[in-house]
Amino acid sequence: MLKEVSQKRLGTLLSLFQQCNGCVDFHLFLIPDEIKDNDIHRMAAIAGMEEERLRWEEYADRFGDPHRPRDSRWLIDYDERLATGQPIDVDTFLSTKEVNDYVNKGYEDVFFDPVYGCSNEQRKQLKDLFPKMNEALFGGLYIPLQIVSWSTEWSNYFAAGKEWWGAYLWTVHRPGSKQIAWIGASATD
């Protein structure tokens, strides 16, 4: 099992991102020495989804009615057996493509185009934040990276994004690094 790096390390960056209406979820995991390279992306995809499940469960506990059963719409469920990943290069990771009348956004568009929009000032802040976030997560974009794009059929985490804005999951690892990033996004209006 992968252990998440303290969110405090990314705390300021994540807080600024959320203040700009950012709707991407980020997790950073430590890779134990005994884990082989070919296993880390799958392990990170599952570990990130488990972190999201726990986060949503905490949210449901904090804001739900304690006298009623939890509303399943606010709980994450997943079947890791259905998770499939495809290695991609940095250009594919960043770029937006239209396939069969469906716009498949790249990471850059997902980062800069929050579902609820943002002001010009927030857009400037996002532009400043983008390289800092990438540096903190995986050392930046212009170094060798191993990136896997994941299917969105294995969890209800992706349900909202499938309605309109999009649903995405990537794991990103810099070879030689003892960390791997989980970048997920799924939102709708």
XYZ file of N, CA, C and O in Angstrom:
756
model
N 0.837 -1.185 0.000
C 0.000 0.000 0.000
C 0.879 1.244 0.000
O 1.886 1.290 0.683
N 0.476 2.231 -0.753
C 1.216 3.484 -0.810
C 0.754 4.415 0.294
O -0.416 4.438 0.651
N 1.681 5.178 0.824
C 1.372 6.141 1.877
C 1.351 7.535 1.268
O 2.261 7.928 0.538
N 0.305 8.287 1.595
C 0.183 9.634 1.048
C 1.154 10.582 1.739
O 1.325 10.551 2.954
N 1.800 11.424 0.925
C 2.642 12.488 1.450
C 1.713 13.481 2.139
O 0.600 13.735 1.677
N 2.140 14.049 3.212
C 1.321 14.997 3.956
C 0.775 16.090 3.047
O 1.509 16.697 2.267
N -0.521 16.321 3.145
C -1.150 17.386 2.355
C -0.619 18.755 2.768
O -0.745 19.709 2.034
N 0.009 18.838 3.949
C 0.570 20.107 4.392
C 1.646 20.584 3.426
O 1.815 21.773 3.216
N 2.376 19.641 2.860
C 3.433 19.989 1.913
C 2.866 20.719 0.701
O 3.469 21.626 0.163
N 1.706 20.290 0.263
C 1.046 20.918 -0.881
C -0.018 21.917 -0.439
O -0.642 22.561 -1.275
N -0.220 22.034 0.869
C -1.341 22.780 1.420
C -1.555 24.161 0.852
O -2.660 24.502 0.431
N -0.525 24.983 0.815
C -0.674 26.349 0.317
C -1.057 26.346 -1.159
O -1.951 27.089 -1.577
N -0.392 25.501 -1.929
C -0.697 25.425 -3.363
C -2.135 24.948 -3.590
O -2.857 25.501 -4.416
N -2.543 23.919 -2.853
C -3.909 23.400 -2.997
C -4.939 24.442 -2.576
O -5.977 24.597 -3.225
N -4.650 25.159 -1.520
C -5.560 26.206 -1.047
C -5.717 27.305 -2.095
O -6.830 27.744 -2.393
N -4.623 27.751 -2.668
C -4.681 28.773 -3.728
C -5.458 28.260 -4.936
O -6.260 28.990 -5.535
N -5.233 27.004 -5.281
C -5.929 26.404 -6.418
C -7.440 26.391 -6.165
O -8.229 26.750 -7.045
N -7.853 26.001 -4.987
C -9.279 25.958 -4.658
C -9.887 27.355 -4.625
O -11.041 27.541 -5.009
N -9.134 28.354 -4.198
C -9.619 29.734 -4.195
C -9.870 30.253 -5.613
O -10.639 31.186 -5.801
N -9.222 29.629 -6.586
C -9.421 30.000 -7.994
C -10.502 29.143 -8.648
O -10.594 29.072 -9.874
N -11.319 28.461 -7.854
C -12.384 27.564 -8.314
C -11.857 26.280 -8.949
O -12.584 25.594 -9.665
N -10.601 25.966 -8.714
C -10.031 24.741 -9.278
C -10.806 23.514 -8.830
O -11.223 23.421 -7.684
N -11.008 22.598 -9.747
C -11.801 21.405 -9.415
C -11.057 20.121 -9.774
O -11.657 19.144 -10.192
N -9.756 20.148 -9.600
C -8.935 18.959 -9.792
C -8.512 18.484 -8.408
O -8.199 19.287 -7.539
N -8.516 17.171 -8.221
C -8.073 16.581 -6.960
C -6.651 16.062 -7.149
O -6.343 15.427 -8.159
N -5.808 16.344 -6.174
C -4.410 15.932 -6.236
C -4.059 15.109 -5.007
O -4.437 15.454 -3.889
N -3.296 14.054 -5.235
C -2.714 13.264 -4.142
C -1.283 12.936 -4.549
O -0.989 12.727 -5.727
N -0.412 12.883 -3.571
C 0.989 12.557 -3.795
C 1.353 11.428 -2.845
O 1.127 11.531 -1.632
N 1.907 10.352 -3.403
C 2.213 9.157 -2.620
C 3.700 8.850 -2.618
O 4.383 9.062 -3.619
N 4.163 8.321 -1.489
C 5.531 7.816 -1.367
C 5.572 6.396 -1.911
O 4.651 5.610 -1.679
N 6.635 6.067 -2.617
C 6.796 4.731 -3.191
C 7.798 3.952 -2.340
O 8.973 4.332 -2.268
N 7.354 2.880 -1.694
C 8.296 2.065 -0.907
C 9.350 1.418 -1.814
O 9.092 1.139 -2.991
N 10.522 1.180 -1.269
C 11.629 0.608 -2.046
C 11.277 -0.732 -2.681
O 11.759 -1.051 -3.768
N 10.444 -1.527 -2.022
C 10.159 -2.878 -2.520
C 9.165 -2.905 -3.697
O 8.939 -3.933 -4.309
N 8.578 -1.768 -4.035
C 7.602 -1.724 -5.131
C 8.324 -1.591 -6.458
O 9.196 -0.745 -6.632
N 7.939 -2.426 -7.415
C 8.535 -2.389 -8.755
C 7.850 -1.314 -9.601
O 6.663 -1.031 -9.426
N 8.598 -0.740 -10.530
C 8.086 0.343 -11.382
C 6.785 -0.010 -12.093
O 5.904 0.814 -12.222
N 6.648 -1.245 -12.563
C 5.451 -1.596 -13.331
C 4.200 -1.693 -12.457
O 3.095 -1.776 -12.972
N 4.349 -1.676 -11.140
C 3.204 -1.754 -10.240
C 2.747 -0.391 -9.709
O 1.624 -0.257 -9.236
N 3.604 0.617 -9.782
C 3.331 1.851 -9.048
C 2.143 2.637 -9.577
O 1.402 3.230 -8.799
N 1.945 2.655 -10.887
C 0.830 3.446 -11.416
C -0.512 2.863 -11.002
O -1.409 3.599 -10.582
N -0.650 1.559 -11.089
C -1.907 0.925 -10.674
C -2.143 1.130 -9.178
O -3.241 1.463 -8.740
N -1.095 0.930 -8.396
C -1.214 1.121 -6.955
C -1.610 2.560 -6.631
O -2.430 2.796 -5.752
N -1.031 3.517 -7.341
C -1.353 4.932 -7.098
C -2.787 5.245 -7.510
O -3.485 5.998 -6.817
N -3.243 4.689 -8.633
C -4.627 4.929 -9.071
C -5.607 4.458 -7.999
O -6.553 5.168 -7.653
N -5.366 3.288 -7.461
C -6.257 2.722 -6.444
C -6.117 3.481 -5.115
O -7.126 3.801 -4.465
N -4.889 3.796 -4.725
C -4.674 4.523 -3.464
C -5.318 5.906 -3.506
O -5.911 6.352 -2.522
N -5.221 6.581 -4.644
C -5.856 7.892 -4.779
C -7.366 7.804 -4.685
O -8.016 8.648 -4.047
N -7.942 6.777 -5.295
C -9.391 6.617 -5.225
C -9.818 6.300 -3.793
O -10.863 6.778 -3.330
N -8.999 5.542 -3.083
C -9.308 5.256 -1.678
C -9.237 6.536 -0.846
O -10.088 6.762 0.029
N -8.270 7.398 -1.109
C -8.182 8.687 -0.403
C -9.415 9.539 -0.690
O -9.944 10.201 0.202
N -9.874 9.535 -1.925
C -11.088 10.283 -2.264
C -12.297 9.687 -1.559
O -13.151 10.404 -1.061
N -12.371 8.347 -1.506
C -13.480 7.690 -0.793
C -13.498 8.134 0.670
O -14.548 8.510 1.204
N -12.344 8.143 1.309
C -12.257 8.549 2.710
C -12.604 10.026 2.890
O -13.286 10.404 3.846
N -12.151 10.852 1.966
C -12.445 12.288 2.046
C -13.944 12.547 1.918
O -14.527 13.323 2.657
N -14.582 11.859 0.963
C -16.024 12.038 0.767
C -16.805 11.480 1.951
O -17.829 12.021 2.324
N -16.325 10.392 2.527
C -16.984 9.816 3.698
C -16.912 10.798 4.874
O -17.897 10.997 5.590
N -15.765 11.401 5.066
C -15.604 12.407 6.121
C -16.537 13.591 5.881
O -17.164 14.102 6.807
N -16.651 14.002 4.640
C -17.545 15.099 4.279
C -18.998 14.733 4.610
O -19.728 15.518 5.197
N -19.395 13.516 4.235
C -20.762 13.059 4.512
C -21.032 13.010 6.010
O -22.118 13.379 6.465
N -20.038 12.575 6.780
C -20.200 12.535 8.238
C -20.309 13.936 8.827
O -21.101 14.181 9.734
N -19.527 14.854 8.309
C -19.492 16.203 8.863
C -20.749 16.991 8.534
O -21.260 17.742 9.352
N -21.266 16.827 7.324
C -22.377 17.668 6.883
C -23.709 16.936 6.742
O -24.727 17.550 6.484
N -23.694 15.625 6.910
C -24.932 14.869 6.800
C -25.742 14.905 8.082
O -25.274 15.322 9.140
N -26.959 14.459 7.980
C -27.848 14.368 9.138
C -27.493 13.095 9.917
O -27.624 11.984 9.392
N -27.055 13.223 11.175
C -26.640 12.036 11.930
C -27.796 11.083 12.246
O -27.568 9.954 12.644
N -29.033 11.535 12.043
C -30.196 10.709 12.346
C -30.742 9.996 11.112
O -31.775 9.335 11.179
N -30.063 10.155 9.996
C -30.494 9.504 8.750
C -29.329 8.701 8.170
O -28.174 9.034 8.397
N -29.649 7.704 7.361
C -28.579 6.960 6.692
C -27.829 7.901 5.737
O -28.388 8.870 5.235
N -26.586 7.580 5.509
C -25.795 8.371 4.568
C -26.430 8.349 3.194
O -26.931 7.321 2.739
N -26.385 9.486 2.520
C -26.868 9.598 1.155
C -25.781 9.040 0.233
O -24.671 9.573 0.176
N -26.082 7.966 -0.482
C -25.075 7.287 -1.301
C -24.536 8.171 -2.426
O -23.467 7.903 -2.961
N -25.248 9.232 -2.778
C -24.735 10.133 -3.822
C -23.441 10.793 -3.398
O -22.672 11.256 -4.234
N -23.190 10.873 -2.106
C -22.013 11.554 -1.600
C -20.920 10.589 -1.154
O -19.980 10.990 -0.488
N -21.043 9.336 -1.530
C -20.038 8.351 -1.159
C -19.393 7.763 -2.410
O -20.059 7.505 -3.402
N -18.107 7.559 -2.336
C -17.343 7.013 -3.454
C -17.291 5.500 -3.342
O -17.006 4.945 -2.273
N -17.537 4.853 -4.447
C -17.436 3.407 -4.555
C -16.563 3.121 -5.762
O -16.579 3.884 -6.740
N -15.816 2.041 -5.717
C -14.988 1.700 -6.880
C -14.721 0.206 -6.927
O -14.795 -0.482 -5.920
N -14.420 -0.263 -8.136
C -14.050 -1.652 -8.362
C -12.716 -1.642 -9.089
O -12.653 -1.435 -10.308
N -11.642 -1.833 -8.346
C -10.300 -1.718 -8.911
C -10.034 -2.709 -10.042
O -9.174 -2.464 -10.882
N -10.781 -3.794 -10.098
C -10.593 -4.766 -11.184
C -10.942 -4.165 -12.536
O -10.463 -4.636 -13.567
N -11.781 -3.134 -12.549
C -12.200 -2.501 -13.797
C -11.290 -1.348 -14.225
O -11.461 -0.801 -15.310
N -10.330 -0.996 -13.391
C -9.426 0.117 -13.704
C -8.409 -0.318 -14.753
O -7.671 -1.280 -14.555
N -8.397 0.390 -15.867
C -7.410 0.114 -16.913
C -6.676 1.408 -17.233
O -7.272 2.483 -17.287
N -5.377 1.281 -17.430
C -4.552 2.446 -17.707
C -3.818 2.322 -19.027
O -3.487 1.218 -19.461
N -3.565 3.479 -19.630
C -2.862 3.550 -20.907
C -1.701 4.533 -20.764
O -1.942 5.706 -20.477
N -0.453 4.080 -20.963
C 0.667 5.030 -20.917
C 0.509 6.088 -22.013
O 0.110 5.776 -23.139
N 0.802 7.334 -21.670
C 0.735 8.433 -22.633
C 1.976 9.306 -22.474
O 2.658 9.258 -21.445
N 2.256 10.104 -23.498
C 3.388 11.022 -23.411
C 2.930 12.375 -22.877
O 1.733 12.632 -22.718
N 3.869 13.260 -22.606
C 3.553 14.555 -22.018
C 2.649 15.376 -22.930
O 1.720 16.037 -22.456
N 2.900 15.341 -24.243
C 2.061 16.116 -25.166
C 0.606 15.670 -25.108
O -0.311 16.487 -25.100
N 0.370 14.374 -25.055
C -0.994 13.848 -24.954
C -1.606 14.226 -23.605
O -2.778 14.607 -23.525
N -0.820 14.164 -22.559
C -1.249 14.528 -21.209
C -1.749 15.974 -21.170
O -2.765 16.281 -20.555
N -1.067 16.861 -21.870
C -1.406 18.278 -21.830
C -2.479 18.684 -22.823
O -3.216 19.636 -22.596
N -2.579 17.991 -23.942
C -3.405 18.477 -25.050
C -4.865 18.053 -24.961
O -5.216 17.069 -24.329
N -5.686 18.848 -25.628
C -7.119 18.569 -25.733
C -7.397 18.087 -27.143
O -6.929 18.674 -28.112
N -8.162 17.014 -27.256
C -8.480 16.439 -28.564
C -9.975 16.193 -28.662
O -10.630 15.887 -27.681
N -10.503 16.329 -29.872
C -11.903 15.998 -30.110
C -11.960 14.638 -30.792
O -11.322 14.413 -31.807
N -12.709 13.730 -30.180
C -12.845 12.378 -30.700
C -14.332 12.053 -30.756
O -15.006 12.055 -29.727
N -14.840 11.798 -31.960
C -16.257 11.446 -32.138
C -17.188 12.444 -31.446
O -18.056 12.075 -30.657
N -17.003 13.711 -31.716
C -17.818 14.794 -31.158
C -17.711 14.929 -29.641
O -18.525 15.571 -29.002
N -16.725 14.301 -29.044
C -16.501 14.415 -27.609
C -15.150 15.084 -27.394
O -14.148 14.659 -27.965
N -15.131 16.129 -26.589
C -13.879 16.818 -26.304
C -13.209 16.140 -25.116
O -13.770 16.067 -24.032
N -12.039 15.607 -25.370
C -11.249 14.972 -24.322
C -10.182 15.963 -23.891
O -9.214 16.186 -24.606
N -10.395 16.591 -22.742
C -9.497 17.626 -22.271
C -8.189 17.025 -21.772
O -8.159 15.933 -21.225
N -7.133 17.783 -21.950
C -5.857 17.424 -21.363
C -5.734 18.068 -19.997
O -6.544 18.914 -19.603
N -4.709 17.687 -19.278
C -4.484 18.185 -17.924
C -4.437 19.714 -17.878
O -5.013 20.333 -16.984
N -3.786 20.325 -18.839
C -3.667 21.781 -18.830
C -5.037 22.452 -18.900
O -5.331 23.389 -18.152
N -5.911 21.986 -19.796
C -7.267 22.557 -19.893
C -8.088 22.293 -18.639
O -8.850 23.148 -18.189
N -7.950 21.106 -18.080
C -8.683 20.778 -16.861
C -8.245 21.704 -15.724
O -9.062 22.187 -14.945
N -6.956 21.992 -15.663
C -6.417 22.877 -14.626
C -6.912 24.311 -14.799
O -7.307 24.971 -13.843
N -6.897 24.813 -16.047
C -7.206 26.219 -16.310
C -8.678 26.512 -16.606
O -9.061 27.674 -16.717
N -9.495 25.482 -16.751
C -10.894 25.684 -17.125
C -11.825 25.051 -16.091
O -12.487 24.054 -16.369
N -11.887 25.627 -14.887
C -12.753 25.032 -13.862
C -14.222 25.073 -14.280
O -14.648 25.961 -15.023
N -14.962 24.107 -13.820
C -16.356 23.942 -14.224
C -17.194 25.185 -13.931
O -18.111 25.510 -14.669
N -16.880 25.903 -12.859
C -17.662 27.092 -12.501
C -17.040 28.380 -13.023
O -17.468 29.464 -12.665
N -16.013 28.261 -13.863
C -15.361 29.431 -14.416
C -14.490 30.124 -13.382
O -14.415 29.727 -12.227
N -13.805 31.169 -13.837
C -12.975 31.953 -12.927
C -12.792 33.351 -13.501
O -12.949 33.570 -14.710
N -12.475 34.277 -12.633
C -12.272 35.667 -13.043
C -10.916 35.806 -13.732
O -10.077 34.899 -13.688
N -10.688 36.946 -14.344
C -9.395 37.209 -14.966
C -8.272 37.159 -13.939
O -7.186 36.659 -14.228
N -8.540 37.688 -12.756
C -7.528 37.653 -11.686
C -7.229 36.212 -11.273
O -6.077 35.833 -11.073
N -8.275 35.393 -11.144
C -8.069 33.992 -10.798
C -7.304 33.270 -11.910
O -6.445 32.432 -11.629
N -7.589 33.600 -13.154
C -6.875 32.980 -14.279
C -5.382 33.315 -14.205
O -4.526 32.468 -14.457
N -5.056 34.564 -13.850
C -3.646 34.955 -13.680
C -3.010 34.151 -12.550
O -1.857 33.711 -12.659
N -3.754 33.967 -11.469
C -3.232 33.189 -10.350
C -3.002 31.730 -10.754
O -2.003 31.119 -10.369
N -3.936 31.176 -11.541
C -3.770 29.804 -12.026
C -2.533 29.690 -12.911
O -1.789 28.706 -12.829
N -2.301 30.691 -13.753
C -1.134 30.680 -14.634
C 0.156 30.664 -13.814
O 1.113 29.978 -14.152
N 0.179 31.410 -12.719
C 1.334 31.433 -11.825
C 1.454 30.118 -11.046
O 2.550 29.634 -10.773
N 0.333 29.534 -10.702
C 0.282 28.336 -9.877
C 0.644 27.054 -10.642
O 1.221 26.124 -10.062
N 0.331 27.001 -11.921
C 0.499 25.783 -12.718
C 1.926 25.216 -12.643
O 2.105 24.038 -12.276
N 2.963 25.983 -12.945
C 4.307 25.394 -12.865
C 4.721 25.046 -11.434
O 5.438 24.064 -11.213
N 4.257 25.806 -10.465
C 4.595 25.517 -9.061
C 3.969 24.203 -8.613
O 4.605 23.404 -7.917
N 2.731 23.985 -9.000
C 2.036 22.748 -8.640
C 2.732 21.550 -9.303
O 2.981 20.526 -8.660
N 3.061 21.691 -10.572
C 3.716 20.599 -11.289
C 5.096 20.291 -10.710
O 5.492 19.131 -10.613
N 5.807 21.325 -10.330
C 7.123 21.134 -9.704
C 6.970 20.377 -8.381
O 7.730 19.444 -8.091
N 6.001 20.755 -7.580
C 5.778 20.109 -6.285
C 5.323 18.662 -6.433
O 5.696 17.796 -5.634
N 4.536 18.381 -7.454
C 3.986 17.039 -7.629
C 4.964 16.068 -8.279
O 5.084 14.923 -7.862
N 5.646 16.508 -9.348
C 6.500 15.564 -10.071
C 7.735 16.190 -10.700
O 8.331 15.624 -11.599
N 8.128 17.346 -10.231
C 9.377 17.939 -10.705
C 9.255 18.780 -11.953
O 10.263 19.185 -12.519
N 8.042 19.054 -12.410
C 7.829 19.865 -13.609
C 7.461 19.018 -14.812
O 7.509 17.791 -14.769
N 7.112 19.705 -15.907
C 6.629 19.015 -17.099
C 7.710 18.735 -18.139
O 7.495 17.958 -19.048
N 8.845 19.368 -18.017
C 9.823 19.289 -19.096
C 11.011 18.426 -18.717
O 12.153 18.731 -19.019
N 10.704 17.347 -18.059
C 11.664 16.313 -17.707
C 11.021 14.986 -18.097
O 9.815 14.923 -18.341
N 11.790 13.912 -18.174
C 11.164 12.619 -18.487
C 10.131 12.234 -17.430
O 10.414 12.294 -16.233
N 8.942 11.896 -17.881
C 7.867 11.491 -16.988
C 7.208 10.219 -17.502
O 7.105 10.012 -18.718
N 6.746 9.392 -16.591
C 5.894 8.254 -16.930
C 4.477 8.659 -16.544
O 4.215 8.961 -15.379
N 3.584 8.686 -17.526
C 2.207 9.132 -17.292
C 1.256 8.039 -17.759
O 1.428 7.482 -18.848
N 0.258 7.761 -16.951
C -0.779 6.796 -17.326
C -2.127 7.499 -17.232
O -2.433 8.157 -16.238
N -2.906 7.382 -18.290
C -4.276 7.874 -18.324
C -5.190 6.694 -17.996
O -5.067 5.624 -18.600
N -6.109 6.905 -17.040
C -6.935 5.801 -16.536
C -8.368 5.879 -17.045
O -8.909 6.955 -17.266
N -8.967 4.713 -17.171
C -10.377 4.611 -17.537
C -11.234 5.270 -16.464
O -10.796 5.444 -15.329
N -12.449 5.598 -16.826
C -13.355 6.256 -15.880
C -14.608 5.418 -15.631
O -15.626 5.944 -15.195
N -14.512 4.129 -15.860
C -15.666 3.241 -15.683
C -15.632 2.476 -14.373
O -16.524 1.701 -14.091
N -14.626 2.686 -13.557
C -14.434 1.836 -12.385
C -14.845 2.478 -11.069
O -14.716 1.871 -10.018
N -15.379 3.701 -11.130
C -15.794 4.350 -9.893
C -16.886 5.376 -10.155
O -16.891 6.042 -11.195
N -17.766 5.553 -9.177
C -18.764 6.613 -9.286
C -18.156 7.995 -9.038
O -18.832 8.998 -9.192
N -16.890 8.059 -8.669
C -16.170 9.338 -8.581
C -16.305 10.098 -9.904
O -16.385 11.313 -9.918
N -16.338 9.374 -10.997
C -16.358 9.971 -12.328
C -17.763 10.327 -12.829
O -17.905 10.930 -13.885
N -18.794 9.958 -12.096
C -20.171 10.114 -12.577
C -20.536 11.560 -12.895
O -21.122 11.846 -13.943
N -20.222 12.479 -12.014
C -20.602 13.886 -12.237
C -19.971 14.427 -13.509
O -20.636 15.083 -14.318
N -18.706 14.152 -13.716
C -18.016 14.660 -14.905
C -18.541 14.095 -16.201
O -18.475 14.752 -17.247
N -19.085 12.894 -16.150
C -19.631 12.293 -17.372
C -20.898 12.994 -17.832
O -21.311 12.842 -18.970
N -21.526 13.768 -16.941
C -22.730 14.519 -17.324
C -22.416 15.663 -18.272
O -23.229 16.019 -19.098
N -21.195 16.262 -18.106
C -20.939 17.446 -18.922
C -19.470 17.810 -19.033
O -18.880 17.748 -20.090
N -18.824 18.227 -17.968
C -17.506 18.844 -18.006
C -16.392 17.874 -18.352
O -15.440 18.212 -19.034
N -16.488 16.659 -17.880
C -15.481 15.645 -18.166
C -15.016 14.927 -16.915
O -15.155 15.426 -15.803
N -14.465 13.749 -17.116
C -13.957 12.916 -16.026
C -12.577 12.413 -16.440
O -12.421 11.859 -17.533
N -11.595 12.601 -15.548
C -10.212 12.322 -15.903
C -9.456 11.768 -14.707
O -9.724 12.128 -13.569
N -8.490 10.917 -15.000
C -7.566 10.444 -13.985
C -6.234 10.130 -14.641
O -6.181 9.411 -15.647
N -5.188 10.702 -14.062
C -3.819 10.430 -14.505
C -2.961 10.115 -13.290
O -3.162 10.673 -12.213
N -1.993 9.241 -13.477
C -0.926 9.064 -12.495
C 0.366 9.481 -13.185
O 0.580 9.169 -14.362
N 1.194 10.216 -12.453
C 2.413 10.786 -13.041
C 3.600 10.491 -12.126
O 3.556 10.789 -10.929
N 4.642 9.925 -12.724
C 5.840 9.559 -11.972
C 7.082 9.985 -12.743
O 7.167 9.769 -13.947
N 8.002 10.605 -12.042
C 9.305 10.925 -12.621
C 10.225 9.757 -12.309
O 10.432 9.428 -11.129
N 10.773 9.083 -13.325
C 11.670 7.951 -13.062
C 12.785 8.350 -12.085
O 13.358 9.427 -12.183
N 13.023 7.476 -11.116
C 14.030 7.723 -10.103
C 13.480 8.396 -8.856
O 14.113 8.384 -7.807
N 12.292 8.976 -8.961
C 11.666 9.639 -7.823
C 10.990 8.609 -6.933
O 10.534 7.568 -7.400
N 10.885 8.904 -5.664
C 10.196 8.032 -4.714
C 8.771 8.504 -4.464
O 8.171 8.198 -3.437
N 8.227 9.297 -5.393
C 6.861 9.799 -5.267
C 6.118 9.614 -6.586
O 6.718 9.586 -7.650
N 4.799 9.496 -6.478
C 3.940 9.424 -7.652
C 2.699 10.266 -7.381
O 2.159 10.259 -6.274
N 2.290 11.019 -8.389
C 1.145 11.917 -8.252
C -0.113 11.281 -8.828
O -0.063 10.586 -9.850
N -1.236 11.555 -8.178
C -2.577 11.153 -8.623
C -3.315 12.439 -8.933
O -3.425 13.322 -8.072
N -3.800 12.579 -10.159
C -4.519 13.789 -10.583
C -5.866 13.346 -11.127
O -5.937 12.700 -12.173
N -6.926 13.681 -10.410
C -8.268 13.289 -10.812
C -9.172 14.489 -10.928
O -9.010 15.483 -10.207
N -10.118 14.406 -11.845
C -11.070 15.495 -12.014
C -12.386 14.938 -12.526
O -12.410 14.125 -13.448
N -13.457 15.373 -11.903
C -14.790 14.981 -12.325
C -15.759 15.988 -11.709
O -15.867 16.076 -10.491
N -16.403 16.769 -12.549
C -17.296 17.805 -12.036
C -18.382 18.111 -13.049
O -18.250 17.811 -14.232
N -19.442 18.693 -12.572
C -20.511 19.139 -13.447
C -21.131 20.380 -12.827
O -20.856 20.710 -11.678
N -21.941 21.062 -13.617
C -22.620 22.231 -13.062
C -23.890 21.753 -12.430
O -24.574 22.211 -11.712
